[in-house]
PDB file of C-alpha atoms in Angstrom:
ATOM      1  CA  MET A   1      -0.099 -30.784  -6.666  1.00  0.00           C
ATOM      2  CA  THR A   2       1.986 -31.723  -3.648  1.00  0.00           C
ATOM      3  CA  LEU A   3       2.721 -29.361  -0.784  1.00  0.00           C
ATOM      4  CA  ALA A   4       6.365 -29.331  -1.907  1.00  0.00           C
ATOM      5  CA  GLU A   5       5.266 -28.133  -5.372  1.00  0.00           C
ATOM      6  CA  ILE A   6       3.004 -25.489  -3.830  1.00  0.00           C
ATOM      7  CA  GLU A   7       5.851 -24.221  -1.662  1.00  0.00           C
ATOM      8  CA  ALA A   8       8.239 -24.198  -4.640  1.00  0.00           C
ATOM      9  CA  ALA A   9       5.798 -22.181  -6.777  1.00  0.00           C
ATOM     10  CA  LEU A  10       5.345 -19.603  -4.013  1.00  0.00           C
ATOM     11  CA  GLU A  11       9.082 -19.349  -3.337  1.00  0.00           C
ATOM     12  CA  GLU A  12       9.891 -18.927  -7.039  1.00  0.00           C
ATOM     13  CA  ARG A  13       7.469 -16.015  -7.246  1.00  0.00           C
ATOM     14  CA  LEU A  14       8.930 -14.393  -4.122  1.00  0.00           C
ATOM     15  CA  LEU A  15      12.538 -14.841  -5.234  1.00  0.00           C
ATOM     16  CA  ALA A  16      11.780 -13.224  -8.610  1.00  0.00           C
ATOM     17  CA  ILE A  17      11.441  -9.823  -6.915  1.00  0.00           C
ATOM     18  CA  ASN A  18      14.157  -7.406  -7.922  1.00  0.00           C
ATOM     19  CA  PRO A  19      16.367  -6.399  -6.206  1.00  0.00           C
ATOM     20  CA  ALA A  20      17.017  -9.727  -4.522  1.00  0.00           C
ATOM     21  CA  ILE A  21      17.846  -9.916  -0.823  1.00  0.00           C
ATOM     22  CA  ALA A  22      19.314 -12.747   1.252  1.00  0.00           C
ATOM     23  CA  THR A  23      16.767 -15.389   2.203  1.00  0.00           C
ATOM     24  CA  ALA A  24      16.578 -17.727   5.188  1.00  0.00           C
ATOM     25  CA  PHE A  25      14.728 -20.902   4.177  1.00  0.00           C
ATOM     26  CA  GLU A  26      13.069 -23.398   6.501  1.00  0.00           C
ATOM     27  CA  ASN A  27      15.405 -26.030   7.963  1.00  0.00           C
ATOM     28  CA  LYS A  28      18.526 -24.556   6.337  1.00  0.00           C
ATOM     29  CA  THR A  29      21.419 -22.960   8.158  1.00  0.00           C
ATOM     30  CA  PHE A  30      21.471 -19.201   7.699  1.00  0.00           C
ATOM     31  CA  THR A  31      23.710 -16.604   9.288  1.00  0.00           C
ATOM     32  CA  PRO A  32      22.630 -13.019   8.601  1.00  0.00           C
ATOM     33  CA  VAL A  33      25.309 -10.514   7.694  1.00  0.00           C
ATOM     34  CA  ALA A  34      25.502  -7.718  10.257  1.00  0.00           C
ATOM     35  CA  GLY A  35      24.006  -4.452   9.068  1.00  0.00           C
ATOM     36  CA  THR A  36      22.187  -5.934   6.059  1.00  0.00           C
ATOM     37  CA  GLU A  37      18.574  -6.849   5.404  1.00  0.00           C
ATOM     38  CA  TYR A  38      17.216 -10.342   4.797  1.00  0.00           C
ATOM     39  CA  GLN A  39      13.930 -12.195   4.590  1.00  0.00           C
ATOM     40  CA  ARG A  40      12.854 -15.395   6.328  1.00  0.00           C
ATOM     41  CA  ILE A  41      10.323 -17.726   4.698  1.00  0.00           C
ATOM     42  CA  ASN A  42       7.935 -19.965   6.648  1.00  0.00           C
ATOM     43  CA  HIS A  43       5.190 -22.100   5.142  1.00  0.00           C
ATOM     44  CA  LEU A  44       2.129 -22.268   7.388  1.00  0.00           C
ATOM     45  CA  THR A  45      -0.253 -24.930   6.112  1.00  0.00           C
ATOM     46  CA  ASN A  46      -3.838 -25.046   7.292  1.00  0.00           C
ATOM     47  CA  THR A  47      -6.219 -27.961   7.704  1.00  0.00           C
ATOM     48  CA  PRO A  48      -7.306 -29.321   4.293  1.00  0.00           C
ATOM     49  CA  VAL A  49     -10.983 -29.073   3.361  1.00  0.00           C
ATOM     50  CA  ASP A  50     -12.673 -32.008   1.616  1.00  0.00           C
ATOM     51  CA  HIS A  51     -15.324 -30.867  -0.862  1.00  0.00           C
ATOM     52  CA  ALA A  52     -18.058 -32.515  -2.930  1.00  0.00           C
ATOM     53  CA  VAL A  53     -20.508 -35.195  -1.897  1.00  0.00           C
ATOM     54  CA  THR A  54     -17.925 -37.852  -2.680  1.00  0.00           C
ATOM     55  CA  LEU A  55     -15.179 -35.918  -0.844  1.00  0.00           C
ATOM     56  CA  ASP A  56     -12.885 -36.380  -3.831  1.00  0.00           C
ATOM     57  CA  VAL A  57     -11.854 -32.724  -4.094  1.00  0.00           C
ATOM     58  CA  THR A  58      -9.393 -31.473  -1.496  1.00  0.00           C
ATOM     59  CA  GLU A  59      -8.677 -27.814  -0.913  1.00  0.00           C
ATOM     60  CA  ASP A  60      -5.239 -27.199   0.573  1.00  0.00           C
ATOM     61  CA  ARG A  61      -4.808 -23.784   2.166  1.00  0.00           C
ATOM     62  CA  GLY A  62      -2.046 -21.908   3.842  1.00  0.00           C
ATOM     63  CA  ILE A  63       0.039 -18.821   4.339  1.00  0.00           C
ATOM     64  CA  LEU A  64       3.438 -18.008   2.952  1.00  0.00           C
ATOM     65  CA  GLN A  65       4.840 -16.029   5.870  1.00  0.00           C
ATOM     66  CA  VAL A  66       7.657 -13.687   4.893  1.00  0.00           C
ATOM     67  CA  SER A  67       9.455 -11.947   7.743  1.00  0.00           C
ATOM     68  CA  LEU A  68      11.564  -8.987   6.655  1.00  0.00           C
ATOM     69  CA  PHE A  69      14.526  -8.108   8.865  1.00  0.00           C
ATOM     70  CA  TYR A  70      16.179  -4.708   8.446  1.00  0.00           C
ATOM     71  CA  PRO A  71      18.900  -3.015  10.520  1.00  0.00           C
ATOM     72  CA  LEU A  72      17.615  -1.034  13.496  1.00  0.00           C
ATOM     73  CA  ASP A  73      17.679   2.755  13.522  1.00  0.00           C
ATOM     74  CA  LYS A  74      17.285   3.103   9.741  1.00  0.00           C
ATOM     75  CA  GLY A  75      13.591   3.970   9.939  1.00  0.00           C
ATOM     76  CA  ARG A  76      10.659   1.877   8.806  1.00  0.00           C
ATOM     77  CA  VAL A  77      10.582   2.998   5.155  1.00  0.00           C
ATOM     78  CA  PRO A  78      13.111   0.498   3.708  1.00  0.00           C
ATOM     79  CA  ALA A  79      11.330  -2.490   5.272  1.00  0.00           C
ATOM     80  CA  LYS A  80       7.862  -1.210   4.376  1.00  0.00           C
ATOM     81  CA  THR A  81       9.000  -0.519   0.805  1.00  0.00           C
ATOM     82  CA  ARG A  82      10.166  -4.134   0.466  1.00  0.00           C
ATOM     83  CA  ALA A  83       6.911  -5.333   2.026  1.00  0.00           C
ATOM     84  CA  GLN A  84       4.988  -3.387  -0.619  1.00  0.00           C
ATOM     85  CA  LEU A  85       7.076  -5.007  -3.383  1.00  0.00           C
ATOM     86  CA  ILE A  86       6.073  -8.422  -2.030  1.00  0.00           C
ATOM     87  CA  ARG A  87       2.440  -7.370  -1.777  1.00  0.00           C
ATOM     88  CA  ASP A  88       2.518  -6.166  -5.390  1.00  0.00           C
ATOM     89  CA  GLN A  89       4.225  -9.385  -6.556  1.00  0.00           C
ATOM     90  CA  PHE A  90       1.338 -11.454  -5.145  1.00  0.00           C
ATOM     91  CA  LYS A  91      -1.521  -9.127  -6.139  1.00  0.00           C
ATOM     92  CA  PRO A  92      -4.762 -11.070  -6.665  1.00  0.00           C
ATOM     93  CA  PRO A  93      -6.167 -12.629  -8.647  1.00  0.00           C
ATOM     94  CA  LEU A  94      -3.019 -14.642  -9.295  1.00  0.00           C
ATOM     95  CA  THR A  95      -2.587 -18.259 -10.340  1.00  0.00           C
ATOM     96  CA  LEU A  96       0.820 -19.902 -10.060  1.00  0.00           C
ATOM     97  CA  THR A  97       1.548 -23.201 -11.778  1.00  0.00           C
ATOM     98  CA  LYS A  98       4.059 -25.890 -10.937  1.00  0.00           C
ATOM     99  CA  GLY A  99       3.909 -29.171 -12.800  1.00  0.00           C
ATOM    100  CA  THR A 100       0.243 -29.831 -13.482  1.00  0.00           C
ATOM    101  CA  GLY A 101      -1.053 -28.051 -10.383  1.00  0.00           C
ATOM    102  CA  LYS A 102      -2.148 -24.516  -9.612  1.00  0.00           C
ATOM    103  CA  VAL A 103      -1.909 -22.277  -6.566  1.00  0.00           C
ATOM    104  CA  GLU A 104      -4.380 -19.415  -6.286  1.00  0.00           C
ATOM    105  CA  ILE A 105      -3.834 -16.093  -4.551  1.00  0.00           C
ATOM    106  CA  LEU A 106      -7.281 -14.549  -4.055  1.00  0.00           C
ATOM    107  CA  LYS A 107      -6.588 -12.133  -1.209  1.00  0.00           C
ATOM    108  CA  THR A 108      -4.254  -9.147  -1.032  1.00  0.00           C
ATOM    109  CA  PRO A 109      -1.241 -10.032   1.146  1.00  0.00           C
ATOM    110  CA  SER A 110      -1.250  -8.337   4.538  1.00  0.00           C
ATOM    111  CA  ILE A 111       1.621  -6.239   5.842  1.00  0.00           C
ATOM    112  CA  GLY A 112       1.834  -6.287   9.618  1.00  0.00           C
ATOM    113  CA  SER A 113       3.193  -3.705  12.005  1.00  0.00           C
ATOM    114  CA  GLY A 114       6.950  -3.683  12.348  1.00  0.00           C
ATOM    115  CA  PHE A 115       8.756  -4.170  15.651  1.00  0.00           C
ATOM    116  CA  PRO A 116      12.299  -4.542  17.000  1.00  0.00           C
ATOM    117  CA  ASP A 117      13.640  -8.121  16.994  1.00  0.00           C
ATOM    118  CA  GLY A 118      17.166  -8.330  18.369  1.00  0.00           C
ATOM    119  CA  ASP A 119      19.389  -6.094  16.237  1.00  0.00           C
ATOM    120  CA  ARG A 120      16.755  -5.836  13.488  1.00  0.00           C
ATOM    121  CA  TYR A 121      13.413  -4.255  12.700  1.00  0.00           C
ATOM    122  CA  MET A 122      11.007  -6.974  11.553  1.00  0.00           C
ATOM    123  CA  VAL A 123       7.973  -6.519   9.285  1.00  0.00           C
ATOM    124  CA  PRO A 124       5.740  -9.556   8.632  1.00  0.00           C
ATOM    125  CA  VAL A 125       4.042 -10.120   5.279  1.00  0.00           C
ATOM    126  CA  SER A 126       1.363 -12.828   5.016  1.00  0.00           C
ATOM    127  CA  ILE A 127       0.418 -14.288   1.634  1.00  0.00           C
ATOM    128  CA  TYR A 128      -2.749 -16.403   1.687  1.00  0.00           C
ATOM    129  CA  TRP A 129      -3.055 -19.227  -0.859  1.00  0.00           C
ATOM    130  CA  ARG A 130      -5.205 -22.202  -1.801  1.00  0.00           C
ATOM    131  CA  SER A 131      -4.890 -25.149  -4.165  1.00  0.00           C
ATOM    132  CA  PHE A 132      -7.460 -27.745  -5.215  1.00  0.00           C
ATOM    133  CA  GLN A 133      -6.541 -31.404  -5.635  1.00  0.00           C
ATOM    134  CA  THR A 134      -8.688 -33.854  -7.571  1.00  0.00           C
ATOM    135  CA  PRO A 135      -8.097 -37.550  -8.298  1.00  0.00           C
TER     136      PRO A 135
END
């Protein structure tokens, strides 16, 4: 499974949450609409781990970082409610497939403390994943 397939599987799962909100993807132009919420996706890949005596099994690991941006002065509940929806959508144990590969979610996603960011209130959600590659 390639990193592009891993990222696609994770994004598909995230975008299946209802109701949908606007999404800012990596390396794509995005202009948020004033007064509305949106989410930003970043893929944070970690150093691969080579397993087995022959080193022919590679464990790819990373974090799907979802940053939720909500209008200021509306309280924290709307952003935290969305964060909980994401957490529930990626509840472990979860295996996502794309092509012939699998991505595993074995840890409950973490919801960070919210803080002001420009004209928005931002809440980070971190989704930890791993995928094993064999020849």
